[in-house]
Coordinates of C-alpha atoms in Angstrom, one line a residue:
M243 CA -2.7 -9.8 2.8
I244 CA 0.3 -8.3 1.6
E245 CA 3.5 -8.1 3.8
Y246 CA 6.6 -6.8 3.9
A247 CA 10.0 -7.5 3.4
Y248 CA 13.8 -6.1 3.7
R249 CA 16.6 -7.3 2.3
E250 CA 20.4 -6.0 2.9
L251 CA 19.8 -1.4 3.8
S252 CA 18.5 1.7 2.0
E253 CA 15.0 2.0 0.6
Y254 CA 11.1 1.7 2.4
H255 CA 8.7 1.9 -0.2
R256 CA 7.0 4.7 -0.4
V257 CA 4.0 5.0 1.3
R258 CA 5.3 3.1 4.7
G259 CA 8.7 4.6 4.8
T260 CA 7.1 7.8 5.1
F261 CA 5.6 5.8 7.9
L262 CA 7.6 4.0 9.0
L263 CA 11.0 4.7 8.6
P264 CA 11.4 8.4 10.4
P265 CA 11.6 7.0 13.7
V266 CA 13.4 3.5 12.6
L267 CA 16.4 6.2 11.1
N268 CA 16.1 8.6 14.6
E269 CA 18.0 5.7 16.6
F270 CA 19.9 4.3 14.2
R271 CA 21.1 7.7 13.8
R272 CA 21.9 8.4 18.0
E273 CA 23.3 4.8 18.4
Y274 CA 25.6 5.0 14.9
P275 CA 25.9 9.1 14.4
A276 CA 29.4 8.5 11.6
I277 CA 27.5 6.4 9.7
H278 CA 25.2 8.4 6.6
V279 CA 22.6 6.1 5.2
E280 CA 21.6 7.9 1.6
I281 CA 17.2 7.1 0.7
V282 CA 16.1 5.6 -2.5
E283 CA 12.3 6.2 -3.2
A284 CA 11.4 3.6 -6.2
N285 CA 8.7 1.0 -6.5
S286 CA 9.5 -2.2 -5.8
M287 CA 10.4 -3.8 -8.4
D288 CA 12.7 -0.7 -9.1
L289 CA 14.3 -2.0 -5.8
E290 CA 14.3 -5.6 -6.2
N291 CA 16.6 -4.7 -9.8
M292 CA 18.6 -2.3 -7.8
L293 CA 19.3 -4.9 -5.2
K294 CA 20.8 -7.3 -7.8
N295 CA 23.0 -5.3 -9.6
G296 CA 24.1 -4.0 -5.7
T297 CA 23.1 -0.5 -6.3
I298 CA 21.7 -0.8 -2.9
D299 CA 22.4 -3.1 0.3
I300 CA 18.5 -3.2 2.1
A301 CA 15.1 -2.6 0.2
L302 CA 11.4 -2.4 1.8
I303 CA 9.5 -4.6 -1.0
I304 CA 5.9 -5.4 -0.9
L305 CA 6.0 -9.6 -1.3
P306 CA 5.5 -11.9 -3.1
A307 CA 9.8 -11.0 -5.1
K308 CA 8.9 -11.5 -7.7
T309 CA 12.7 -12.1 -8.4
L310 CA 14.0 -12.4 -5.4
K311 CA 14.5 -15.7 -3.7
H312 CA 16.9 -15.3 -0.6
N313 CA 17.5 -12.8 2.4
I314 CA 14.1 -11.6 2.7
Q315 CA 12.4 -11.7 6.8
V316 CA 9.2 -10.3 6.8
L317 CA 8.3 -7.4 8.7
M318 CA 5.2 -6.6 8.6
R319 CA 1.9 -7.3 7.0
D320 CA -0.6 -4.6 6.0
E321 CA -3.5 -5.1 4.4
I322 CA -4.4 -3.3 0.5
C323 CA -7.7 -1.1 1.2
I324 CA -10.0 2.3 0.2
I325 CA -9.6 5.1 1.5
A326 CA -12.7 7.3 0.8
G327 CA -13.3 10.7 2.5
S328 CA -15.1 11.6 5.2
S329 CA -18.7 11.8 3.7
H330 CA -17.5 10.1 0.7
P331 CA -21.6 8.7 -0.7
V332 CA -19.6 4.6 -0.8
L333 CA -19.9 5.1 3.2
K334 CA -23.4 4.8 3.1
F335 CA -22.7 0.6 1.7
A336 CA -19.9 0.2 4.6
Q337 CA -20.6 -2.3 7.2
P338 CA -18.7 -3.0 10.1
S339 CA -16.5 -5.7 9.8
P340 CA -18.0 -9.2 11.9
P341 CA -15.4 -11.3 13.7
S342 CA -14.5 -14.2 11.4
S343 CA -12.5 -11.8 9.7
K344 CA -9.5 -11.6 8.2
S345 CA -9.1 -7.9 8.1
R346 CA -7.6 -5.7 11.3
I347 CA -10.3 -3.2 9.7
P348 CA -13.7 -1.9 10.8
K349 CA -14.9 -1.4 8.3
Y350 CA -15.5 -3.3 4.8
I351 CA -17.0 -2.6 1.9
N352 CA -18.1 -4.8 -1.1
L353 CA -16.5 -4.0 -4.5
K354 CA -20.1 -4.9 -6.1
D355 CA -21.3 -2.0 -4.4
A356 CA -18.6 0.8 -4.7
I357 CA -18.2 0.0 -8.8
E358 CA -20.5 3.2 -9.9
F359 CA -17.8 5.5 -8.0
E360 CA -14.9 6.9 -9.7
F361 CA -11.7 5.5 -8.6
L362 CA -8.5 6.5 -8.3
L363 CA -5.7 4.6 -9.8
S364 CA -1.7 4.5 -9.3
D365 CA 0.1 3.5 -12.7
Y366 CA 0.2 -0.3 -13.7
D367 CA 4.1 -0.5 -13.2
T368 CA 3.1 -0.3 -8.4
I369 CA 2.0 -2.3 -6.8
L370 CA -1.0 -0.5 -5.8
G371 CA -2.0 -0.6 -10.0
R372 CA -1.5 -4.0 -10.7
E373 CA -3.2 -5.1 -7.1
S374 CA -6.1 -2.5 -8.1
R375 CA -6.5 -4.3 -11.4
R376 CA -6.3 -7.8 -10.1
I377 CA -8.6 -7.5 -7.5
F378 CA -10.9 -5.9 -10.2
R379 CA -10.3 -8.9 -13.0
E380 CA -10.9 -11.3 -9.4
H381 CA -14.2 -9.8 -9.2
D382 CA -15.1 -8.9 -13.3
L383 CA -16.0 -5.3 -12.5
I384 CA -14.9 -2.5 -15.0
P385 CA -15.2 0.9 -12.7
K386 CA -15.7 4.1 -14.3
V387 CA -11.7 5.7 -14.1
H388 CA -10.3 9.4 -15.3
N389 CA -6.9 9.1 -13.4
E390 CA -5.1 6.2 -13.1
K391 CA -1.9 7.1 -13.4
L392 CA -0.9 8.6 -10.4
S393 CA 1.4 7.8 -7.5
A394 CA 0.2 5.9 -4.7
F395 CA -0.1 8.4 -2.2
M396 CA -1.4 11.2 -4.2
A397 CA -4.3 8.2 -5.7
A398 CA -5.0 8.1 -1.7
S399 CA -4.5 11.5 -0.6
M400 CA -7.1 12.2 -3.4
G401 CA -9.8 9.8 -2.2
A402 CA -8.9 11.0 1.8
A403 CA -9.6 14.0 0.3
G404 CA -13.5 13.3 -1.7
L405 CA -12.5 13.0 -4.7
G406 CA -12.8 9.3 -5.9
L407 CA -12.0 6.0 -4.0
A408 CA -8.4 4.8 -4.3
F409 CA -6.7 1.1 -3.0
T410 CA -3.6 2.2 -0.4
Y411 CA -2.4 1.0 2.4
Y412 CA -3.9 0.2 6.0
C413 CA -0.5 2.1 7.8
A414 CA -1.6 5.1 6.0
R415 CA -4.3 6.0 8.8
N416 CA -1.4 7.3 10.5
Y417 CA -1.4 10.1 8.0
Y418 CA -4.9 10.8 6.7
S419 CA -6.4 10.4 10.4
Q420 CA -10.1 12.0 8.4
A421 CA -10.2 10.0 5.8
E422 CA -12.0 6.6 6.2
F423 CA -10.3 3.1 5.1
L424 CA -13.0 -0.4 4.0
S425 CA -11.7 -4.0 4.3
L426 CA -12.5 -5.5 1.4
E427 CA -12.7 -8.6 3.1
S428 CA -15.9 -9.1 5.0
G429 CA -15.2 -12.4 6.2
R430 CA -17.8 -14.0 5.0

């Protein structure tokens, strides 16, 4: 599981910000119409540096924070999962998540069953890029990858279109309604 946090007011991480920020900004604008909010988009690691340097006042980042140790509040929990097109052949390996699973995702996949398919990876300097590579190492798997420097949004979009498998966050289900989301946590 991944936790999101904020510290003081400015940026929401790109993927989650797409879904979370507009309604919050609408409400904020209604209550404080004279205050202008400038949005800065960057990855969590860059946002931490901007907070430390005083460039921004608030950030939505993914925990664990690398350098921030204080003034962090958990806003929500989300899960890194696999996104696939609705007709991707990996779906034949998907199984219902058992009741014992901590995942909210209805289906899960054993990563070993998915390794024969192409993966679309985010760049190394992103949380999803770093975490996806850690997950493969943890399972002693070497993925087939032709695109490994994609933005998280591009990788998820390509995965949703059926062009490969990508790692994303489960909150993205609100954006990719035709895609399939597969947990990596079987609960077994």
